[in-house]
PDB file of C-alpha atoms in Angstrom:
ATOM      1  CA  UNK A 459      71.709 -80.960 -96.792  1.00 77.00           C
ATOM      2  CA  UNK A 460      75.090 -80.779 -96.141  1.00 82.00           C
ATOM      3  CA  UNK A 461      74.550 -83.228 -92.557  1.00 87.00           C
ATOM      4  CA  UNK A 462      73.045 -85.998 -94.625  1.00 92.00           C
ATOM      5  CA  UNK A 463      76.288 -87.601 -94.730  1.00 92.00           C
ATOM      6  CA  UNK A 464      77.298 -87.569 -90.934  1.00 94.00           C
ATOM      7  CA  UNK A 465      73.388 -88.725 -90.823  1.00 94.00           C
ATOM      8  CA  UNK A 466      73.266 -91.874 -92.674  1.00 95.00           C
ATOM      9  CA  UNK A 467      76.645 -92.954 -91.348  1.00 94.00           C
ATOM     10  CA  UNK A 468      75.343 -92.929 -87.802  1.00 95.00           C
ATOM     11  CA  UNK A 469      71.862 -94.696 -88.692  1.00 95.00           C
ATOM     12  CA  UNK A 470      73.969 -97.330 -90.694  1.00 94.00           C
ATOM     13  CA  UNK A 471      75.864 -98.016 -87.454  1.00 92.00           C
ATOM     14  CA  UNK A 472      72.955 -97.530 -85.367  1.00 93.00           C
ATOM     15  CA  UNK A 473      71.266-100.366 -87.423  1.00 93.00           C
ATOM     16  CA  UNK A 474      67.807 -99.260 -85.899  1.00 95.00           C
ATOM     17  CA  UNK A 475      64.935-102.062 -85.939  1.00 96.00           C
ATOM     18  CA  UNK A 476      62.509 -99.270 -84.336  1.00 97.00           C
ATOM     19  CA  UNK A 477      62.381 -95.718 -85.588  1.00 97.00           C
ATOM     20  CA  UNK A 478      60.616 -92.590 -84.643  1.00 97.00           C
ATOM     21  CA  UNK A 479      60.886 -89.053 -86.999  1.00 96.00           C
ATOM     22  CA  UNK A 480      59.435 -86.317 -85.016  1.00 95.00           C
ATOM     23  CA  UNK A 481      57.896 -84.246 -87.183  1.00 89.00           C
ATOM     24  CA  UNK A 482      57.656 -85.537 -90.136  1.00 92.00           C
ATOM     25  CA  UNK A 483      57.079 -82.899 -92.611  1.00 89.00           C
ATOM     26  CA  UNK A 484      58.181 -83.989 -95.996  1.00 86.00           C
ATOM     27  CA  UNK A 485      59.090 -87.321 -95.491  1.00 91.00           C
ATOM     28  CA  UNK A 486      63.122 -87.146 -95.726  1.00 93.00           C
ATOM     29  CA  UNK A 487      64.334 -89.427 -92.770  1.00 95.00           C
ATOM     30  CA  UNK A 488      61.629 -91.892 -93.544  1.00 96.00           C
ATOM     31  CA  UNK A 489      63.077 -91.706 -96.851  1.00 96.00           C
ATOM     32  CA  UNK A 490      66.553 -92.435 -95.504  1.00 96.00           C
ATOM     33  CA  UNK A 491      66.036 -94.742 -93.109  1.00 97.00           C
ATOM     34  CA  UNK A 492      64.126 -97.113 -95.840  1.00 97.00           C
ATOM     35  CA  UNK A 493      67.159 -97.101 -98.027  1.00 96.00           C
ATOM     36  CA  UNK A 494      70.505 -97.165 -95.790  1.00 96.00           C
ATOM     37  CA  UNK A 495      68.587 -99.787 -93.045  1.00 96.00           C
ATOM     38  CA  UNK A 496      66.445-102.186 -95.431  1.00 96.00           C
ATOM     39  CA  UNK A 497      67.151-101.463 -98.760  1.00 96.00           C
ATOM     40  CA  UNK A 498      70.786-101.219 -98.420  1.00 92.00           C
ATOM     41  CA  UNK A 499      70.782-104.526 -97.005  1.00 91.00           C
ATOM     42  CA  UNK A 500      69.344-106.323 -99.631  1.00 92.00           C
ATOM     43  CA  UNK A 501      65.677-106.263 -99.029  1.00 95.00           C
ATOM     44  CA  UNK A 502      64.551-104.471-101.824  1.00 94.00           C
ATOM     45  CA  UNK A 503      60.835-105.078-101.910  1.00 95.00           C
ATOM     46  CA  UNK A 504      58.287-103.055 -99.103  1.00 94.00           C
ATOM     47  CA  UNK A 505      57.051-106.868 -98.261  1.00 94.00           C
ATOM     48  CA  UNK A 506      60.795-107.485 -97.037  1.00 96.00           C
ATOM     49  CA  UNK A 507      61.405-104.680 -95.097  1.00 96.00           C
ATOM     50  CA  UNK A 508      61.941-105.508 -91.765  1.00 96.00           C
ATOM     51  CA  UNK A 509      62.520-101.671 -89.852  1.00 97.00           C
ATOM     52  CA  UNK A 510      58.897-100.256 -87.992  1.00 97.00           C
ATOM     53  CA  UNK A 511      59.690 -97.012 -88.878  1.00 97.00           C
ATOM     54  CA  UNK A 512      57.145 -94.748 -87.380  1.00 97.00           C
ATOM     55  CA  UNK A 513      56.331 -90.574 -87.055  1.00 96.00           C
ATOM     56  CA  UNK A 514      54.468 -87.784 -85.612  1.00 95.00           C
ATOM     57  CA  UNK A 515      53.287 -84.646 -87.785  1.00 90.00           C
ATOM     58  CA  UNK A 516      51.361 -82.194 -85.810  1.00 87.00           C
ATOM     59  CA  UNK A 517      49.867 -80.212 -89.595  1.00 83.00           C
ATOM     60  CA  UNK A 518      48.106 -82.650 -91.174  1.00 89.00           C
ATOM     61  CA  UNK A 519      47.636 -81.303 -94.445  1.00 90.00           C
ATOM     62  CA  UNK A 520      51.631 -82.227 -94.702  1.00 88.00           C
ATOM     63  CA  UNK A 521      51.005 -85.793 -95.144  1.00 89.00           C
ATOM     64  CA  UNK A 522      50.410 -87.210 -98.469  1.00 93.00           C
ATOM     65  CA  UNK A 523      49.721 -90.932 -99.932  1.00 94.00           C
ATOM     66  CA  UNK A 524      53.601 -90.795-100.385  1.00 95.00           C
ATOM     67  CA  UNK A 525      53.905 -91.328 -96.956  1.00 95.00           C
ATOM     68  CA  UNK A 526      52.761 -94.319 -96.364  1.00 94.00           C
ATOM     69  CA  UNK A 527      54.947 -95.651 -98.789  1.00 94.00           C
ATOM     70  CA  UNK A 528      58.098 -95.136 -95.933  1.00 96.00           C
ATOM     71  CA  UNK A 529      56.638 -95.173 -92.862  1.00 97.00           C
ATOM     72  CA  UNK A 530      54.648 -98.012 -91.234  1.00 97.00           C
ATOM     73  CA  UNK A 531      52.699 -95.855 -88.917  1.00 96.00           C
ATOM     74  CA  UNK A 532      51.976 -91.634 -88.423  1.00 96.00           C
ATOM     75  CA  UNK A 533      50.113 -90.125 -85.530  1.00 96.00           C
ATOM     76  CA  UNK A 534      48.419 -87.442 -86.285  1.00 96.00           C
ATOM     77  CA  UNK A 535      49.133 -84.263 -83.229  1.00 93.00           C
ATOM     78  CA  UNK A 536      51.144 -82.493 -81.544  1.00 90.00           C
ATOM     79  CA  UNK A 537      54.604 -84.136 -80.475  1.00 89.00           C
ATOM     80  CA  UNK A 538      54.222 -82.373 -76.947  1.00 88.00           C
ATOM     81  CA  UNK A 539      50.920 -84.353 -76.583  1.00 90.00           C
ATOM     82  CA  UNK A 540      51.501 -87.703 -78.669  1.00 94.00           C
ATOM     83  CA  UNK A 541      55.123 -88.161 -77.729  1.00 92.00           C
ATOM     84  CA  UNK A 542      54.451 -89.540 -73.995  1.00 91.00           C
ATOM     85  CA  UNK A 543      51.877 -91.373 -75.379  1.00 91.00           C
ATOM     86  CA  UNK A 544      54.571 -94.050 -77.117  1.00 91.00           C
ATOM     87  CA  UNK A 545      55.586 -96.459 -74.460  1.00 80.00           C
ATOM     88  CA  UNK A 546      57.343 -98.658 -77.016  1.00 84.00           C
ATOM     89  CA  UNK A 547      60.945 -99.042 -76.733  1.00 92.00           C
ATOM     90  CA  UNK A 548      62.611 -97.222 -79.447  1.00 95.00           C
ATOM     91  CA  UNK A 549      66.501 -97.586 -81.048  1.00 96.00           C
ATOM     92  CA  UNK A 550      66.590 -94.075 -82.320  1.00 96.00           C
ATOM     93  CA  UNK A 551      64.436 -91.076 -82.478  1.00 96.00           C
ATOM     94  CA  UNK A 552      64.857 -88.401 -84.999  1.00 96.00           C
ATOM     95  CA  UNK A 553      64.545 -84.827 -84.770  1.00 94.00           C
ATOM     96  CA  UNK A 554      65.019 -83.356 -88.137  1.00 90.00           C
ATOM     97  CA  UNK A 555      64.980 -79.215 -87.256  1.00 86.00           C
ATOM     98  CA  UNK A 556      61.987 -79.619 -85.240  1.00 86.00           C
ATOM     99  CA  UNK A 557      63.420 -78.864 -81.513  1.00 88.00           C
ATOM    100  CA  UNK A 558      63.303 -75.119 -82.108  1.00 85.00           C
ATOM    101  CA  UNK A 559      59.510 -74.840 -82.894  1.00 82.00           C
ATOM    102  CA  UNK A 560      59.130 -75.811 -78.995  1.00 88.00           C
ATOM    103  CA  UNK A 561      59.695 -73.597 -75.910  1.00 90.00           C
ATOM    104  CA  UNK A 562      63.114 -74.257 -74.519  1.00 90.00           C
ATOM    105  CA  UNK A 563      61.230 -76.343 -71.379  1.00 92.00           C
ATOM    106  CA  UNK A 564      59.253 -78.114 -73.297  1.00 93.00           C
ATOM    107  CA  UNK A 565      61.962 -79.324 -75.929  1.00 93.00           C
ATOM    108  CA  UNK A 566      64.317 -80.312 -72.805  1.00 94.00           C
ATOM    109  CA  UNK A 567      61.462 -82.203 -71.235  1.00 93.00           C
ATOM    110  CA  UNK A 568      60.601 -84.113 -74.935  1.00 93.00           C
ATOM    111  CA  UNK A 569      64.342 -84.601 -75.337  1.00 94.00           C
ATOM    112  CA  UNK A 570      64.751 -86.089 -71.928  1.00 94.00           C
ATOM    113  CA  UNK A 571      61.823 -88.746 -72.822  1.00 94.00           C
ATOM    114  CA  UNK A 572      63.464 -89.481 -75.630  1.00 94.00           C
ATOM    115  CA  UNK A 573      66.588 -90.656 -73.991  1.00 94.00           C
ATOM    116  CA  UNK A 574      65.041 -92.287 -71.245  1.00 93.00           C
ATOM    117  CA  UNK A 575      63.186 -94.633 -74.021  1.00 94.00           C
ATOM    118  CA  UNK A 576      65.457 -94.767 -77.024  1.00 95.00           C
ATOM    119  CA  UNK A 577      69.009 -96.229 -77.307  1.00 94.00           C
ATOM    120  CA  UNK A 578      70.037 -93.290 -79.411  1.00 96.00           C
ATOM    121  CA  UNK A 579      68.179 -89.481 -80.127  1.00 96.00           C
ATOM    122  CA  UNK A 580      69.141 -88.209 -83.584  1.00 96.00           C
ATOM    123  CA  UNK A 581      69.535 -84.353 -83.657  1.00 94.00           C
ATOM    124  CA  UNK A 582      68.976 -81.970 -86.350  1.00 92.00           C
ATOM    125  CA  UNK A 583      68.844 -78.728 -85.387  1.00 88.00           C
ATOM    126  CA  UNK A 584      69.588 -74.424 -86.432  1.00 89.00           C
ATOM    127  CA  UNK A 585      72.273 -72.564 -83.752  1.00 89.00           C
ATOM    128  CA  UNK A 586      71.964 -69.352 -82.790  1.00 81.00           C
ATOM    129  CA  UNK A 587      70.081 -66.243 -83.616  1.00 79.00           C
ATOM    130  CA  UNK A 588      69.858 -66.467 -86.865  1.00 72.00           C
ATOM    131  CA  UNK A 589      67.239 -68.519 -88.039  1.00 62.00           C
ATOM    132  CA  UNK A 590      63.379 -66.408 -86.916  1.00 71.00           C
ATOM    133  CA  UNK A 591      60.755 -68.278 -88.629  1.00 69.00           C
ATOM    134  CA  UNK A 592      56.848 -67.575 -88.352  1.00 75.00           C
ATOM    135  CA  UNK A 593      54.141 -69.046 -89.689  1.00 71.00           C
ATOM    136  CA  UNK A 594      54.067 -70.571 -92.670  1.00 66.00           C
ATOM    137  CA  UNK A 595      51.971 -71.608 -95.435  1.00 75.00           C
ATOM    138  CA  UNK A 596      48.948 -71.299 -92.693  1.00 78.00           C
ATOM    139  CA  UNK A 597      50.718 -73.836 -90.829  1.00 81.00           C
ATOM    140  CA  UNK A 598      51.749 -72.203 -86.745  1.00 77.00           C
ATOM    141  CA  UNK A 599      53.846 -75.263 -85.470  1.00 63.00           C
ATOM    142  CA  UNK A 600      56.257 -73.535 -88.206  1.00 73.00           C
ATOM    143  CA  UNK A 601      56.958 -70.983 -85.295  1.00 83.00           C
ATOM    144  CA  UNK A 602      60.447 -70.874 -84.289  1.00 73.00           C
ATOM    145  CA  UNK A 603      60.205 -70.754 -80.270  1.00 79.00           C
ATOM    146  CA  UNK A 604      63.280 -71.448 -78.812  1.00 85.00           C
ATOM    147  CA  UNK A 605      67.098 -70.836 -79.886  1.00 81.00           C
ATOM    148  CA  UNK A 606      70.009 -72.753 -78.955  1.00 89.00           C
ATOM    149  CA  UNK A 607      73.749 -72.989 -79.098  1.00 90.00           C
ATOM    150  CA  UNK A 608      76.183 -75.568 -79.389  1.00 90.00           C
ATOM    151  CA  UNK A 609      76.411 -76.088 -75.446  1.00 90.00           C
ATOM    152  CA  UNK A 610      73.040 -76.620 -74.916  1.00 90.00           C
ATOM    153  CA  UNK A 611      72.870 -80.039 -76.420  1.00 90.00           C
ATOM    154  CA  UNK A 612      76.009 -81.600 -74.741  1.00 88.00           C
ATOM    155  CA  UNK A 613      74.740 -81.797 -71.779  1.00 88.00           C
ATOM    156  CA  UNK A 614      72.108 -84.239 -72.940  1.00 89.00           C
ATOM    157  CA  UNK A 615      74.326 -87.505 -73.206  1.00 87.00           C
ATOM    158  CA  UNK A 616      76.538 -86.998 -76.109  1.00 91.00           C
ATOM    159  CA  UNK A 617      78.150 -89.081 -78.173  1.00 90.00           C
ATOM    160  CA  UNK A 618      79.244 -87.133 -81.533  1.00 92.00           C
ATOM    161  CA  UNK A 619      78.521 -84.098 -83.144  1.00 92.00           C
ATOM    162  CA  UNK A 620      78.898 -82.211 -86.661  1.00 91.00           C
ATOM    163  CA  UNK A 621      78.789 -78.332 -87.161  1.00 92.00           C
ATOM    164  CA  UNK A 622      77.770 -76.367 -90.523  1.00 90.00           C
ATOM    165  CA  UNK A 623      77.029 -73.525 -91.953  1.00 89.00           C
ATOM    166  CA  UNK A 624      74.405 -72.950 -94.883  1.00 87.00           C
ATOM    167  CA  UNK A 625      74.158 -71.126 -97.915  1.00 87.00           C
ATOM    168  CA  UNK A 626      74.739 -67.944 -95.979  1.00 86.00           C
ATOM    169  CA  UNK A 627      76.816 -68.891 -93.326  1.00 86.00           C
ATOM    170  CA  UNK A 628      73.891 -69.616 -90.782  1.00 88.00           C
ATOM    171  CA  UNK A 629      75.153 -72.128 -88.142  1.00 88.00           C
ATOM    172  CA  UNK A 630      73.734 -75.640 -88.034  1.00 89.00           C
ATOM    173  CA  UNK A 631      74.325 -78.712 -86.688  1.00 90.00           C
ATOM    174  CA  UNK A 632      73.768 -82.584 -86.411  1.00 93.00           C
ATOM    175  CA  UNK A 633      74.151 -84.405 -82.328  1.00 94.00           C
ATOM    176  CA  UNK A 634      73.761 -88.076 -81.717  1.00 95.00           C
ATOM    177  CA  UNK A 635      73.251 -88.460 -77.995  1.00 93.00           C
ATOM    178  CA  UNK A 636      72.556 -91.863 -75.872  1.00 93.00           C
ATOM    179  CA  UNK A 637      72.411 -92.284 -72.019  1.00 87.00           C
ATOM    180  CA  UNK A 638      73.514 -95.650 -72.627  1.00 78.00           C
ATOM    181  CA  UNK A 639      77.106 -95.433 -73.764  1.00 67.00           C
ATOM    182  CA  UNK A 640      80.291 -93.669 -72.270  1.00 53.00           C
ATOM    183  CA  UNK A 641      80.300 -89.763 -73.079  1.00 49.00           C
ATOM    184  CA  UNK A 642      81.622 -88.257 -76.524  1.00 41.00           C
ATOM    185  CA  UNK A 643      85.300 -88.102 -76.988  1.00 39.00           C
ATOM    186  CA  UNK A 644      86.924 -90.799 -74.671  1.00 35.00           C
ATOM    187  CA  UNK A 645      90.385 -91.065 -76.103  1.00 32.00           C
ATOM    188  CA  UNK A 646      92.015 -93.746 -75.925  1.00 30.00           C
ATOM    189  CA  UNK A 647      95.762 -93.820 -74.903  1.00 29.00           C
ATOM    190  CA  UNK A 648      97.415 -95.872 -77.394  1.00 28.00           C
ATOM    191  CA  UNK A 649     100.923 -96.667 -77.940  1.00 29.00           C
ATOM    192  CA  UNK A 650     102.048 -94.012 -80.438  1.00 33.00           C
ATOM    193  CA  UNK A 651     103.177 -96.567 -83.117  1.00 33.00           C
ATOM    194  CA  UNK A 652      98.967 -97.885 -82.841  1.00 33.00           C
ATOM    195  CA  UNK A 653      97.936 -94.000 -82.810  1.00 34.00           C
ATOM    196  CA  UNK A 654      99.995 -93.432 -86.311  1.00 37.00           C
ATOM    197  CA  UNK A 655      98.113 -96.681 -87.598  1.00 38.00           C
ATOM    198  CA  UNK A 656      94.618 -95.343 -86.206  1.00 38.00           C
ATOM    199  CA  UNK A 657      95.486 -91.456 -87.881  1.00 37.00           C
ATOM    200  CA  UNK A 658      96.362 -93.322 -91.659  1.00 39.00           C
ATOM    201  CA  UNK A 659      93.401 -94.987 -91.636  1.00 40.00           C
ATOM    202  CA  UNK A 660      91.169 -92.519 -90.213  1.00 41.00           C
ATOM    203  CA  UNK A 661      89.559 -95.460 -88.172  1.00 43.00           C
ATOM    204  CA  UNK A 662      90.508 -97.903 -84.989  1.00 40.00           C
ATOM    205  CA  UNK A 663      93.167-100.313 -85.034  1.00 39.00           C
ATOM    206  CA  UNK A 664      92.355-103.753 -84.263  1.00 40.00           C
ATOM    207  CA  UNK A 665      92.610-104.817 -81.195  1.00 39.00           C
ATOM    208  CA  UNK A 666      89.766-102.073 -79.590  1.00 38.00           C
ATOM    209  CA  UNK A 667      88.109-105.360 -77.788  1.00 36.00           C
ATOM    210  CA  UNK A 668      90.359-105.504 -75.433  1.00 32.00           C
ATOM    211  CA  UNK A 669      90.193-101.812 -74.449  1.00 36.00           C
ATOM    212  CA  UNK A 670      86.326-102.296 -74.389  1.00 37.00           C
ATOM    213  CA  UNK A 671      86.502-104.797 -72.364  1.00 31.00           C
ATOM    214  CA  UNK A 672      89.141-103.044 -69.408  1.00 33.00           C
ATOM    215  CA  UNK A 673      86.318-100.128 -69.645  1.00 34.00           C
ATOM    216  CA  UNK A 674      83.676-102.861 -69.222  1.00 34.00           C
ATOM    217  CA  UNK A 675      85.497-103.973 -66.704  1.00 34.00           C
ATOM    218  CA  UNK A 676      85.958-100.951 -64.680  1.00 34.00           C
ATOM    219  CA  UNK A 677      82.781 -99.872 -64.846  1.00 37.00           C
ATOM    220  CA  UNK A 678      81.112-103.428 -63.139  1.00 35.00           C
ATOM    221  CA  UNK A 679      79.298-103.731 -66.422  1.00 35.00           C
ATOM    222  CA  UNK A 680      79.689-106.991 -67.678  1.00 32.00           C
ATOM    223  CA  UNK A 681      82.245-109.966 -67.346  1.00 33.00           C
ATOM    224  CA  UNK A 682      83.350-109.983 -70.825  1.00 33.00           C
ATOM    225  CA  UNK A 683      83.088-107.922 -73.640  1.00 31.00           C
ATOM    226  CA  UNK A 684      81.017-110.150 -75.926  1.00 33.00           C
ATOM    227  CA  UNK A 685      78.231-109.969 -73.337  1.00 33.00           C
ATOM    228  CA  UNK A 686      78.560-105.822 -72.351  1.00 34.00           C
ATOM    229  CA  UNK A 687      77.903-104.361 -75.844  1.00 36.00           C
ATOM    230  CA  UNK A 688      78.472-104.080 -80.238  1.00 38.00           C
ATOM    231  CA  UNK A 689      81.085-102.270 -80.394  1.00 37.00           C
ATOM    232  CA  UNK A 690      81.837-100.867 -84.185  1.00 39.00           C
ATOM    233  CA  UNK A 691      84.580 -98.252 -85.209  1.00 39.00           C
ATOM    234  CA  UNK A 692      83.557 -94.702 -86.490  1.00 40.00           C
ATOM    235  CA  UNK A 693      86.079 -92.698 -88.912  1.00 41.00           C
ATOM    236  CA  UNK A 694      86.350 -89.605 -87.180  1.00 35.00           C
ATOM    237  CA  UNK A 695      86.990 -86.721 -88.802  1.00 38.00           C
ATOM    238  CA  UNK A 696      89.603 -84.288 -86.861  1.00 36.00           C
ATOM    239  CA  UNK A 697      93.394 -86.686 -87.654  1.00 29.00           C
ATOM    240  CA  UNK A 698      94.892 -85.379 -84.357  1.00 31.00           C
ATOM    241  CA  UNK A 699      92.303 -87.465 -82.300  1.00 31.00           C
ATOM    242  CA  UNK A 700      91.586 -90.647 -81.961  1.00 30.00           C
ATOM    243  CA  UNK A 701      88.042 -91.656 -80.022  1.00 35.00           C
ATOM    244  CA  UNK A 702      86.031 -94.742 -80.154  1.00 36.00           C
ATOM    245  CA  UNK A 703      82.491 -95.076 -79.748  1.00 39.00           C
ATOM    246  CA  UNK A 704      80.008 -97.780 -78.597  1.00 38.00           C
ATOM    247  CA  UNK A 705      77.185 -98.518 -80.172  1.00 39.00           C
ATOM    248  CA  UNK A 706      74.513-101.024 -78.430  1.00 36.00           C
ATOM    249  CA  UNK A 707      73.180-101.324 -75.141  1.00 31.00           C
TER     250      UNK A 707
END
């Protein structure tokens, strides 16, 4: 529970219009995304909401009327099978502890999909050797097939990251990753009087336009800034750095 938090604050910046939660178990992101990207926003009523928010749930028995109270559409099957099957351009995809119940090939292969048709992949996931899990309640996609580590997932486009531990120090943690933005952690050079500012507030100075736009620049992306991509500030949490992030195509 304790990467809720870092969660909602990316989807909220995110501002997804199309969502996919692989494997959707109990229901929480569908949950979330209902309430911090339609409700939140002032449309209240199901007939407003304006997010196609969308899952896959391989154990069938998991899914409930409930569900169709948050999600538009679930497919029924295994996410190795159904996944590939989703041409549709998506703005995130959500992987809420389900990367470990595939083998490490597979789970690189369905991550690197996910990239290649998503503006951002949403990460949720148990590190290290800690966590064996079998089968449960009669359900064997509960398996626990592959481990990872920290490292593993920042090679997979980056852009921020939150470690945890649980209720007995197990670790965990939360990646968002894009291959359409500039890697995590670009800091920005500042003079020192504008990195005091950015350290009170915990968040970018003003100003940050013109530094996306040099990057923009550099990189033969765009002629102007307006036109390249949404760029919003993120409160970061370590004081003693000061990073920016884009978020939009």
């Amino acid at each position: 529970w304790q990467n809720i938090p870092f969660c909602v604050d990316a989807l909220m910046k995110i501002a997804p219009q199309q969502v996919l939660d692989v494997g959707v178990g109990f229901g929480r992101w569908g949950m979330i995304v209902r309430e911090f990207c339609d409700v939140l926003y002032g449309r209240i009523f199901p007939s407003q909401w304006s997010v196609n928010v969308e899952g896959i749930e391989a154990f069938a028995k998991n899914i409930s009327d409930y569900h169709s109270a948050f999600y538009n559409k679930i497919h029924i099957g295994d996410a190795r099978k159904v996944i590939f099957s989703l041409t549709d351009p998506w703005d995130v995809v959500i992987f809420g502890d389900v990367l470990e119940h595939f083998e490490r090939e597979t789970a690189e292969a369905i991550l690197n999909w996910c990239l290649d048709h998503s503006s951002y992949v949403m990460v949720n996931i148990p590190l290290g050797l800690e966590w064996p899990q079998q089968e449960m309640y009669d359900n064997p996609y509960e398996r626990h097939l592959s481990h990872w580590v920290e490292q593993d997932l920042e090679k997979f486009g980056l852009c921020r990251k939150s470690l945890y531990t649980d209720y007995i120090d197990r670790p965990f943690g939360s990646f968002i990753m894009s291959r359409r933005l500039p890697p995590r952690s670009r800091p920005m050079r500042w003079a020192s009087s504008t990195i005091r500012a950015a350290k009170r507030c915990r968040s970018l100075p003003t100003g940050t336009s013109r530094l996306c736009f040099s990057y923009c620049q550099r990189k033969k992306r765009a002629a102007n800034f307006s036109s390249c991509c949404r760029m919003k500030p993120m409160a970061y949490p370590d004081l003693e750095e000061v990073v920016f992030f884009f978020w939009g195509s």
